[in-house]
Amino acid sequence: MSPAAAMKTVPSMSTTMQPELARPITRICVVGAGLSGLCTLRHFTADPAYKVTAYEQQDRVGGLWNYPEGCENYKNLQDDTSPYFCRMHRNLKTNATKFFMTFAGEPRMTEEMDMFPTPQMVGKYLKTYAEYHGLYNHIKMRHVVKSISPLGDNPQNPKEKQRWKVVVFDLATSSLNEEIFDVVIICNGQYRKLHTPDIPTLENFGGTVLHSGEYRTRQPFQNQNVLLIGSGQSANDLTCDLRVVVNKMLVVRRRQTDTFDDTARFPNILRISEPLHFTTNGVILDDGQVMPLDTVILCTGYDLDFPFLTPECRVKFNRGRVWPLYHHMINCDYPTMAFIGCILKAIPVLPVVEDQVRYYKVLLDGGFSLPSTEEMKAECEQDYQSRMKKGMSDHKAHVMRPFDLRLLPYLDQLAKEADLIPWTLVMRKIAITCDNSNTVEPCDARNYHFDIINGENFTMKRIQESS
């Protein structure tokens, strides 16, 4: 069975029948032309009932999945309109198999992709996807959305059609333009604004301090002593990439047990505990010894950022939470505003995004109705409070781990309400396997080849030793 068939056989639109009577054209604004924006464009532009315009501040599609040549020479670059803006590192490979890095029912180009693709491979795929579906005709490049605000303030009045005023800055002409839309779909991604926490005494350190989002290659760290703060996926990736070139790597990780505690496998990695006490040229260890340091790398994640939303949109956001969003997606007060791709740490990212897009399109098509505003807000609050009771941090309000308890039930709920085709058992198994492997064996997880046998089973075979 091919990966495409195993994923799920999905029609181009939805399984809900479209009405025969002509509908008025619905104008949709899409913010961003990364993977979420492109997927949104693909599904809505194929339906003549919608007229879609996407605004992309870069000069290319793909968003995060770009590694501009020469970006290594632009350190500390925070201007996300620059052609050299980047949040990847050169040796990165995805933590999901290629089955999850393409959209369903498409020419998958799997022959050109490694089992765990590089950002360059994913970026090439997304550009081909955009060309194949004629999406460039609907994208305004080098356009920055400056503000979004609702027209009128009565979203519950069924006689009053909700519309949106979108103000956009054209970088090419340095001009502001105002457009009116019926629907706004926000797809500007999660990984642009660096989260840099206040770390006591770090100001004492005289060496290099950078965020993992600014890390490009390991060569500058040859024979250095490096302190890496964090225990998420970026921390795992950089630890695995750097350990072969650094002299000594110190890691600060809050997990009780950790793969990198194995000194036989990782002899140059030393785990230290908080609080940290920095000196001018190092850090004081638990035993009072001062360990010299050259570089501190903050693997502390990103802040969700929607600077263009006005208070009238009735959406609040902080480091990792947007609320109130029904199903982590739909503005409870203004359901004609949706956020695609806000959920965090979902390894099978492209299929998850596509399910969200399909769900929202079926809703706009009239395939089902939402609960009342009060009911939607109550569900949002219940989900949030259940996370807090389990000791999760506030910024993990959209995290979907563990997959079997959060992500997959979430997708099943979307499928049930919008009459979408659920994931096959084999893809569920592969998603869980990849997620567990990345947690338990971060330096080894990508050294396997997966073959799909049928809709329920797969095999995995080791292809190389981790370096």
Short mmCIF file of C-alpha atoms in Angstrom, two decimals:
data_model
loop_
_atom_site.label_atom_id
_atom_site.label_comp_id
_atom_site.label_asym_id
_atom_site.label_seq_id
_atom_site.Cartn_x
_atom_site.Cartn_y
_atom_site.Cartn_z
CA MET A 1 0.00 0.00 0.00
CA SER A 2 1.30 3.45 -0.88
CA PRO A 3 1.79 6.09 1.86
CA ALA A 4 -0.83 8.26 0.17
CA ALA A 5 -3.42 5.50 0.32
CA ALA A 6 -2.49 4.62 3.88
CA MET A 7 -2.84 8.19 5.01
CA LYS A 8 -6.50 8.42 4.01
CA THR A 9 -8.46 8.71 0.82
CA VAL A 10 -9.93 12.20 0.94
CA PRO A 11 -11.84 14.08 -1.75
CA SER A 12 -10.51 17.45 -2.77
CA MET A 13 -13.12 19.34 -0.80
CA SER A 14 -15.16 17.44 1.81
CA THR A 15 -17.60 14.59 2.05
CA THR A 16 -20.45 17.04 2.65
CA MET A 17 -22.61 17.66 -0.43
CA GLN A 18 -22.49 21.21 -1.75
CA PRO A 19 -25.81 23.03 -2.22
CA GLU A 20 -27.04 23.30 -5.79
CA LEU A 21 -28.22 26.90 -5.45
CA ALA A 22 -25.63 29.57 -6.17
CA ARG A 23 -24.17 31.24 -3.12
CA PRO A 24 -22.80 34.76 -2.90
CA ILE A 25 -19.02 34.91 -3.21
CA THR A 26 -17.29 34.87 0.17
CA ARG A 27 -14.11 36.96 0.32
CA ILE A 28 -11.39 35.39 2.47
CA CYS A 29 -8.18 36.95 3.76
CA VAL A 30 -5.36 34.52 4.57
CA VAL A 31 -2.48 35.86 6.66
CA GLY A 32 0.72 34.09 5.65
CA ALA A 33 1.76 31.70 2.88
CA GLY A 34 3.63 29.10 4.87
CA LEU A 35 2.40 25.52 5.02
CA SER A 36 -0.84 26.47 6.81
CA GLY A 37 -1.55 29.33 4.44
CA LEU A 38 -0.83 27.26 1.34
CA CYS A 39 -3.08 24.44 2.52
CA THR A 40 -5.86 26.95 3.23
CA LEU A 41 -5.43 28.47 -0.23
CA ARG A 42 -5.47 25.09 -1.94
CA HIS A 43 -8.83 24.04 -0.44
CA PHE A 44 -10.66 27.35 -0.71
CA THR A 45 -9.42 28.53 -4.12
CA ALA A 46 -10.63 25.26 -5.67
CA ASP A 47 -14.19 26.28 -4.78
CA PRO A 48 -15.67 29.12 -6.90
CA ALA A 49 -17.84 30.15 -3.96
CA TYR A 50 -14.74 31.74 -2.39
CA LYS A 51 -12.44 34.53 -3.50
CA VAL A 52 -9.20 34.24 -1.54
CA THR A 53 -6.27 36.61 -1.10
CA ALA A 54 -3.20 35.68 0.94
CA TYR A 55 -0.72 38.23 2.24
CA GLU A 56 2.87 37.08 2.66
CA GLN A 57 5.53 39.42 4.01
CA GLN A 58 8.41 37.42 2.54
CA ASP A 59 9.32 37.16 -1.15
CA ARG A 60 8.75 33.40 -1.11
CA VAL A 61 6.25 30.82 0.11
CA GLY A 62 6.93 28.14 2.68
CA GLY A 63 7.32 30.28 5.78
CA LEU A 64 9.44 28.48 8.35
CA TRP A 65 10.52 25.87 5.81
CA ASN A 66 13.19 27.95 4.15
CA TYR A 67 16.95 28.02 4.67
CA PRO A 68 18.16 31.05 2.68
CA GLU A 69 21.69 30.67 1.38
CA GLY A 70 23.94 33.14 3.17
CA CYS A 71 21.67 33.43 6.23
CA GLU A 72 24.62 32.40 8.43
CA ASN A 73 26.13 35.85 7.79
CA TYR A 74 23.13 37.64 9.29
CA LYS A 75 23.36 37.00 13.01
CA ASN A 76 20.68 38.23 15.41
CA LEU A 77 18.43 39.08 12.48
CA GLN A 78 14.92 39.73 13.84
CA ASP A 79 13.42 41.46 10.78
CA ASP A 80 11.06 38.75 9.53
CA THR A 81 10.58 40.56 6.22
CA SER A 82 14.28 40.16 5.35
CA PRO A 83 15.13 37.60 2.63
CA TYR A 84 17.73 36.20 5.07
CA PHE A 85 15.31 35.66 7.94
CA CYS A 86 15.55 32.06 9.16
CA ARG A 87 14.60 29.89 12.11
CA MET A 88 16.26 26.65 10.94
CA HIS A 89 19.75 25.19 11.19
CA ARG A 90 21.59 23.61 8.29
CA ASN A 91 21.77 20.05 9.63
CA LEU A 92 18.16 19.89 10.77
CA LYS A 93 15.96 16.98 9.81
CA THR A 94 12.26 16.79 10.56
CA ASN A 95 11.17 14.78 13.58
CA ALA A 96 8.37 13.23 11.51
CA THR A 97 8.64 10.84 8.59
CA LYS A 98 8.03 12.10 5.07
CA PHE A 99 4.53 10.58 5.27
CA PHE A 100 3.64 13.50 7.57
CA MET A 101 5.51 16.21 5.67
CA THR A 102 3.26 16.25 2.62
CA PHE A 103 -0.46 16.84 2.20
CA ALA A 104 -2.93 14.06 1.42
CA GLY A 105 -3.94 13.23 -2.12
CA GLU A 106 -1.02 15.12 -3.69
CA PRO A 107 2.01 14.23 -5.83
CA ARG A 108 4.15 13.42 -2.83
CA MET A 109 7.62 13.50 -4.39
CA THR A 110 8.66 10.90 -1.85
CA GLU A 111 11.39 9.69 -4.20
CA GLU A 112 13.14 13.03 -3.71
CA MET A 113 12.68 13.12 0.06
CA ASP A 114 14.69 11.39 2.74
CA MET A 115 12.65 9.40 5.23
CA PHE A 116 13.15 12.35 7.60
CA PRO A 117 13.40 15.33 5.23
CA THR A 118 15.52 18.44 5.54
CA PRO A 119 13.92 21.90 5.62
CA GLN A 120 15.17 22.39 2.07
CA MET A 121 13.26 19.31 0.92
CA VAL A 122 10.07 20.40 2.64
CA GLY A 123 10.48 23.92 1.27
CA LYS A 124 10.89 22.56 -2.26
CA TYR A 125 7.78 20.45 -1.83
CA LEU A 126 5.73 23.43 -0.65
CA LYS A 127 6.84 25.53 -3.63
CA THR A 128 5.87 22.69 -5.99
CA TYR A 129 2.54 22.36 -4.17
CA ALA A 130 1.88 26.07 -4.69
CA GLU A 131 2.78 25.88 -8.39
CA TYR A 132 0.78 22.69 -8.99
CA HIS A 133 -2.41 24.23 -7.59
CA GLY A 134 -1.90 27.69 -9.07
CA LEU A 135 -1.73 29.29 -5.64
CA TYR A 136 0.73 32.04 -6.59
CA ASN A 137 -2.12 33.78 -8.41
CA HIS A 138 -3.80 34.35 -5.04
CA ILE A 139 -0.74 35.48 -3.03
CA LYS A 140 0.45 39.06 -2.60
CA MET A 141 4.15 38.80 -1.75
CA ARG A 142 5.99 41.40 0.33
CA HIS A 143 2.75 42.54 1.95
CA VAL A 144 2.61 42.95 5.74
CA VAL A 145 -0.75 42.82 7.50
CA LYS A 146 -0.75 45.76 9.90
CA SER A 147 -4.21 45.54 11.46
CA ILE A 148 -7.38 43.44 11.43
CA SER A 149 -10.58 44.71 12.97
CA PRO A 150 -14.25 43.70 12.78
CA LEU A 151 -16.73 45.97 11.05
CA GLY A 152 -19.63 46.36 13.42
CA ASP A 153 -19.83 44.85 16.87
CA ASN A 154 -22.78 42.50 16.81
CA PRO A 155 -21.49 39.03 15.87
CA GLN A 156 -24.60 37.28 17.20
CA ASN A 157 -27.08 39.11 14.99
CA PRO A 158 -27.91 36.67 12.17
CA LYS A 159 -29.28 39.51 10.05
CA GLU A 160 -25.98 41.37 10.12
CA LYS A 161 -23.22 39.85 8.00
CA GLN A 162 -19.89 40.02 9.78
CA ARG A 163 -17.05 41.59 7.81
CA TRP A 164 -13.42 42.48 8.48
CA LYS A 165 -11.26 45.50 7.70
CA VAL A 166 -7.70 44.48 6.88
CA VAL A 167 -4.96 47.11 6.56
CA VAL A 168 -1.90 45.94 4.64
CA PHE A 169 1.49 47.57 4.01
CA ASP A 170 3.00 47.00 0.57
CA LEU A 171 6.78 46.78 1.06
CA ALA A 172 7.44 47.36 -2.64
CA THR A 173 5.57 50.67 -2.84
CA SER A 174 5.68 51.66 0.87
CA SER A 175 1.94 52.21 0.76
CA LEU A 176 -0.93 51.28 3.06
CA ASN A 177 -4.00 49.63 1.57
CA GLU A 178 -7.34 48.77 3.13
CA GLU A 179 -9.44 45.79 2.09
CA ILE A 180 -12.75 44.37 3.27
CA PHE A 181 -13.23 40.62 3.75
CA ASP A 182 -15.97 38.31 4.96
CA VAL A 183 -13.60 35.82 6.61
CA VAL A 184 -10.08 36.04 8.05
CA ILE A 185 -7.90 32.94 8.40
CA ILE A 186 -4.67 33.49 10.32
CA CYS A 187 -1.74 31.31 9.29
CA ASN A 188 1.33 33.31 10.32
CA GLY A 189 3.01 30.48 12.21
CA GLN A 190 4.43 29.86 15.67
CA TYR A 191 8.18 30.22 15.28
CA ARG A 192 9.00 33.85 14.58
CA LYS A 193 9.21 35.68 17.90
CA LEU A 194 11.94 34.26 20.14
CA HIS A 195 11.05 33.61 23.77
CA THR A 196 13.95 34.86 25.88
CA PRO A 197 13.23 34.42 29.60
CA ASP A 198 14.87 36.47 32.29
CA ILE A 199 17.64 34.24 33.67
CA PRO A 200 19.18 35.61 36.89
CA THR A 201 22.94 36.40 36.72
CA LEU A 202 23.12 35.72 32.95
CA GLU A 203 23.95 39.40 32.54
CA ASN A 204 27.27 38.64 34.28
CA PHE A 205 28.38 36.37 31.46
CA GLY A 206 30.76 37.97 28.97
CA GLY A 207 30.66 35.28 26.29
CA THR A 208 28.20 34.66 23.45
CA VAL A 209 24.50 34.27 24.22
CA LEU A 210 22.08 33.24 21.49
CA HIS A 211 18.68 31.64 21.03
CA SER A 212 18.29 28.28 19.30
CA GLY A 213 16.35 30.10 16.58
CA GLU A 214 19.56 31.97 15.73
CA TYR A 215 21.68 28.81 15.47
CA ARG A 216 22.69 27.92 11.90
CA THR A 217 25.75 25.65 11.81
CA ARG A 218 27.96 23.88 14.34
CA GLN A 219 31.30 24.94 12.90
CA PRO A 220 31.65 28.15 14.97
CA PHE A 221 31.42 26.07 18.17
CA GLN A 222 34.35 23.76 17.43
CA ASN A 223 36.17 22.85 20.68
CA GLN A 224 34.06 25.25 22.73
CA ASN A 225 32.41 24.75 26.10
CA VAL A 226 28.69 25.31 25.51
CA LEU A 227 25.80 25.58 27.96
CA LEU A 228 22.41 24.69 26.51
CA ILE A 229 19.24 25.62 28.43
CA GLY A 230 16.02 23.76 27.60
CA SER A 231 14.60 20.28 27.18
CA GLY A 232 12.29 20.51 24.19
CA GLN A 233 12.78 19.41 20.59
CA SER A 234 15.15 22.28 19.75
CA ALA A 235 17.30 21.43 22.75
CA ASN A 236 17.44 17.79 21.65
CA ASP A 237 18.34 18.72 18.08
CA LEU A 238 21.12 21.11 19.03
CA THR A 239 22.56 18.77 21.66
CA CYS A 240 22.77 16.00 19.08
CA ASP A 241 24.25 18.31 16.44
CA LEU A 242 26.83 19.97 18.69
CA ARG A 243 28.06 17.07 20.78
CA VAL A 244 30.39 15.86 18.03
CA VAL A 245 32.31 19.16 17.77
CA VAL A 246 32.26 20.80 21.21
CA ASN A 247 34.77 20.18 23.96
CA LYS A 248 32.21 20.12 26.75
CA MET A 249 28.45 20.57 26.69
CA LEU A 250 26.51 21.47 29.80
CA VAL A 251 22.74 21.00 29.65
CA VAL A 252 20.01 22.32 31.92
CA ARG A 253 16.96 20.08 31.60
CA ARG A 254 13.99 19.80 33.94
CA ARG A 255 13.17 16.16 33.23
CA GLN A 256 13.78 13.79 36.13
CA THR A 257 15.46 11.24 33.88
CA ASP A 258 17.05 11.96 30.56
CA THR A 259 18.80 10.18 27.70
CA PHE A 260 21.79 12.50 28.00
CA ASP A 261 22.42 11.32 31.59
CA ASP A 262 24.10 8.24 30.07
CA THR A 263 27.76 9.28 30.39
CA ALA A 264 28.95 6.14 28.61
CA ARG A 265 27.17 7.22 25.43
CA PHE A 266 27.59 10.96 25.95
CA PRO A 267 30.91 11.43 27.76
CA ASN A 268 31.25 15.15 26.97
CA ILE A 269 27.73 16.06 28.15
CA LEU A 270 27.19 17.16 31.74
CA ARG A 271 23.77 17.84 33.17
CA ILE A 272 23.60 20.63 35.72
CA SER A 273 20.71 21.92 37.81
CA GLU A 274 19.10 25.28 38.44
CA PRO A 275 19.44 27.93 39.75
CA LEU A 276 22.38 28.94 37.58
CA HIS A 277 25.10 31.25 38.83
CA PHE A 278 27.03 32.86 35.99
CA THR A 279 30.42 34.49 36.22
CA THR A 280 32.15 36.62 33.59
CA ASN A 281 33.57 33.59 31.81
CA GLY A 282 31.64 30.62 33.08
CA VAL A 283 29.08 29.07 35.40
CA ILE A 284 29.38 27.79 38.97
CA LEU A 285 28.56 24.08 39.23
CA ASP A 286 26.79 22.34 42.11
CA ASP A 287 30.10 21.44 43.77
CA GLY A 288 31.33 25.04 43.67
CA GLN A 289 33.64 24.49 40.70
CA VAL A 290 33.61 27.17 38.02
CA MET A 291 33.19 25.67 34.55
CA PRO A 292 34.57 27.93 31.81
CA LEU A 293 32.06 28.70 29.05
CA ASP A 294 32.29 30.15 25.58
CA THR A 295 28.61 30.17 24.60
CA VAL A 296 25.15 29.94 26.15
CA ILE A 297 22.29 28.79 23.91
CA LEU A 298 18.70 29.37 24.98
CA CYS A 299 16.41 26.62 23.70
CA THR A 300 13.45 28.30 25.32
CA GLY A 301 10.88 28.28 22.56
CA TYR A 302 8.84 30.99 20.90
CA ASP A 303 6.05 33.42 21.69
CA LEU A 304 2.84 33.29 19.72
CA ASP A 305 2.52 36.71 18.16
CA PHE A 306 -0.36 38.40 16.36
CA PRO A 307 0.54 42.12 16.46
CA PHE A 308 -2.04 42.94 13.80
CA LEU A 309 -5.07 41.93 15.89
CA THR A 310 -6.94 44.88 17.35
CA PRO A 311 -8.66 44.59 20.75
CA GLU A 312 -12.02 44.60 18.96
CA CYS A 313 -11.20 41.10 17.61
CA ARG A 314 -11.86 39.82 21.16
CA VAL A 315 -8.89 37.48 21.07
CA LYS A 316 -6.14 37.47 23.67
CA PHE A 317 -2.77 35.79 23.39
CA ASN A 318 0.39 35.27 25.40
CA ARG A 319 3.51 33.15 25.03
CA GLY A 320 1.74 29.94 24.06
CA ARG A 321 -1.98 30.49 24.38
CA VAL A 322 -4.65 32.12 22.20
CA TRP A 323 -8.12 32.40 23.65
CA PRO A 324 -11.00 31.92 23.42
CA LEU A 325 -10.58 29.53 20.47
CA TYR A 326 -13.10 26.76 19.89
CA HIS A 327 -11.28 23.54 19.04
CA HIS A 328 -8.01 25.50 19.27
CA MET A 329 -9.02 27.16 16.03
CA ILE A 330 -12.17 29.33 15.84
CA ASN A 331 -12.69 32.72 17.48
CA CYS A 332 -15.63 32.08 19.81
CA ASP A 333 -16.96 35.62 19.51
CA TYR A 334 -16.34 35.98 15.78
CA PRO A 335 -16.46 32.54 14.11
CA THR A 336 -15.53 34.13 10.77
CA MET A 337 -12.00 34.37 12.16
CA ALA A 338 -9.94 31.18 12.43
CA PHE A 339 -6.38 30.32 13.44
CA ILE A 340 -4.85 27.41 11.52
CA GLY A 341 -1.81 25.63 12.92
CA CYS A 342 -1.86 27.05 16.45
CA ILE A 343 -1.65 23.67 18.12
CA LEU A 344 1.85 22.90 19.40
CA LYS A 345 4.19 19.93 19.30
CA ALA A 346 2.11 18.01 16.76
CA ILE A 347 4.72 16.03 14.83
CA PRO A 348 2.45 15.09 11.89
CA VAL A 349 2.05 18.80 11.22
CA LEU A 350 0.87 18.91 7.59
CA PRO A 351 -1.97 16.36 7.94
CA VAL A 352 -3.10 18.05 11.17
CA VAL A 353 -3.20 21.43 9.47
CA GLU A 354 -5.11 19.93 6.55
CA ASP A 355 -7.72 18.45 8.87
CA GLN A 356 -8.21 21.87 10.48
CA VAL A 357 -8.59 23.53 7.07
CA ARG A 358 -11.11 20.92 5.90
CA TYR A 359 -13.09 21.26 9.11
CA TYR A 360 -13.30 25.02 8.77
CA LYS A 361 -14.27 24.86 5.11
CA VAL A 362 -17.10 22.43 5.81
CA LEU A 363 -18.30 24.87 8.49
CA LEU A 364 -18.25 27.82 6.08
CA ASP A 365 -19.94 25.66 3.43
CA GLY A 366 -22.85 25.25 5.84
CA GLY A 367 -22.14 21.59 6.51
CA PHE A 368 -22.77 21.94 10.25
CA SER A 369 -23.43 24.57 12.89
CA LEU A 370 -21.32 25.62 15.84
CA PRO A 371 -22.57 25.54 19.43
CA SER A 372 -23.54 28.83 21.06
CA THR A 373 -20.84 31.33 21.98
CA GLU A 374 -21.27 30.46 25.66
CA GLU A 375 -20.95 26.74 24.99
CA MET A 376 -17.82 27.22 22.88
CA LYS A 377 -16.19 29.39 25.54
CA ALA A 378 -17.09 26.85 28.21
CA GLU A 379 -15.35 24.11 26.24
CA CYS A 380 -12.25 26.29 25.82
CA GLU A 381 -12.11 26.99 29.53
CA GLN A 382 -12.69 23.33 30.43
CA ASP A 383 -9.82 22.24 28.20
CA TYR A 384 -7.53 24.89 29.67
CA GLN A 385 -8.40 24.08 33.29
CA SER A 386 -7.90 20.35 32.70
CA ARG A 387 -4.35 21.13 31.59
CA MET A 388 -3.70 23.34 34.59
CA LYS A 389 -4.91 20.61 36.96
CA LYS A 390 -2.40 18.24 35.40
CA GLY A 391 0.40 20.69 36.21
CA MET A 392 0.93 21.91 32.66
CA SER A 393 2.32 25.41 32.17
CA ASP A 394 0.09 28.17 30.84
CA HIS A 395 2.06 28.31 27.60
CA LYS A 396 1.18 24.68 26.87
CA ALA A 397 -2.50 25.45 26.36
CA HIS A 398 -2.38 24.13 22.77
CA VAL A 399 0.14 21.31 23.22
CA MET A 400 -1.25 18.03 21.87
CA ARG A 401 0.93 15.49 23.66
CA PRO A 402 0.61 12.66 24.39
CA PHE A 403 -0.74 11.93 20.93
CA ASP A 404 -2.95 9.03 21.93
CA LEU A 405 -4.64 11.08 24.67
CA ARG A 406 -4.78 14.52 23.06
CA LEU A 407 -3.91 14.82 19.37
CA LEU A 408 -5.69 11.79 17.95
CA PRO A 409 -8.94 12.29 19.95
CA TYR A 410 -8.87 15.93 18.83
CA LEU A 411 -8.60 14.93 15.18
CA ASP A 412 -11.30 12.31 15.62
CA GLN A 413 -13.59 15.00 17.02
CA LEU A 414 -12.97 17.23 13.99
CA ALA A 415 -13.63 14.29 11.68
CA LYS A 416 -16.90 13.40 13.42
CA GLU A 417 -18.31 16.92 13.43
CA ALA A 418 -17.32 17.75 9.82
CA ASP A 419 -17.79 14.28 8.34
CA LEU A 420 -14.11 13.93 7.45
CA ILE A 421 -12.35 10.62 6.93
CA PRO A 422 -10.46 9.64 10.12
CA TRP A 423 -6.82 8.71 10.12
CA THR A 424 -5.94 5.12 9.37
CA LEU A 425 -4.59 2.98 12.17
CA VAL A 426 -1.15 2.68 10.59
CA MET A 427 -0.64 6.45 10.46
CA ARG A 428 -1.70 6.73 14.09
CA LYS A 429 0.85 4.10 15.03
CA ILE A 430 3.67 5.79 13.09
CA ALA A 431 2.87 9.20 14.62
CA ILE A 432 3.03 7.79 18.16
CA THR A 433 6.21 5.83 17.37
CA CYS A 434 7.98 8.92 16.00
CA ASP A 435 6.94 11.03 18.97
CA ASN A 436 8.12 8.46 21.50
CA SER A 437 11.41 7.92 19.66
CA ASN A 438 12.17 11.63 19.62
CA THR A 439 11.65 11.79 23.36
CA VAL A 440 13.53 8.65 24.37
CA GLU A 441 16.30 8.52 21.73
CA PRO A 442 16.61 12.04 20.25
CA CYS A 443 19.98 11.37 18.57
CA ASP A 444 18.86 8.06 17.11
CA ALA A 445 15.20 8.59 16.18
CA ARG A 446 15.88 9.58 12.56
CA ASN A 447 18.07 6.58 11.83
CA TYR A 448 15.18 4.37 10.78
CA HIS A 449 13.32 3.65 7.56
CA PHE A 450 9.56 3.10 7.72
CA ASP A 451 7.58 1.00 5.27
CA ILE A 452 3.79 0.90 5.31
CA ILE A 453 2.47 -2.63 4.86
CA ASN A 454 -1.26 -1.92 4.89
CA GLY A 455 -3.83 0.27 6.61
CA GLU A 456 -2.90 -1.16 10.01
CA ASN A 457 0.76 -2.20 9.98
CA PHE A 458 4.22 -0.86 9.23
CA THR A 459 7.83 -1.94 9.60
CA MET A 460 10.83 0.09 10.69
CA LYS A 461 14.43 -0.77 9.90
CA ARG A 462 17.62 0.81 11.15
CA ILE A 463 19.50 2.50 8.31
CA GLN A 464 22.57 3.97 10.00
CA GLU A 465 24.30 4.56 13.27
CA SER A 466 23.81 7.93 14.94
CA SER A 467 26.84 10.18 14.73
#
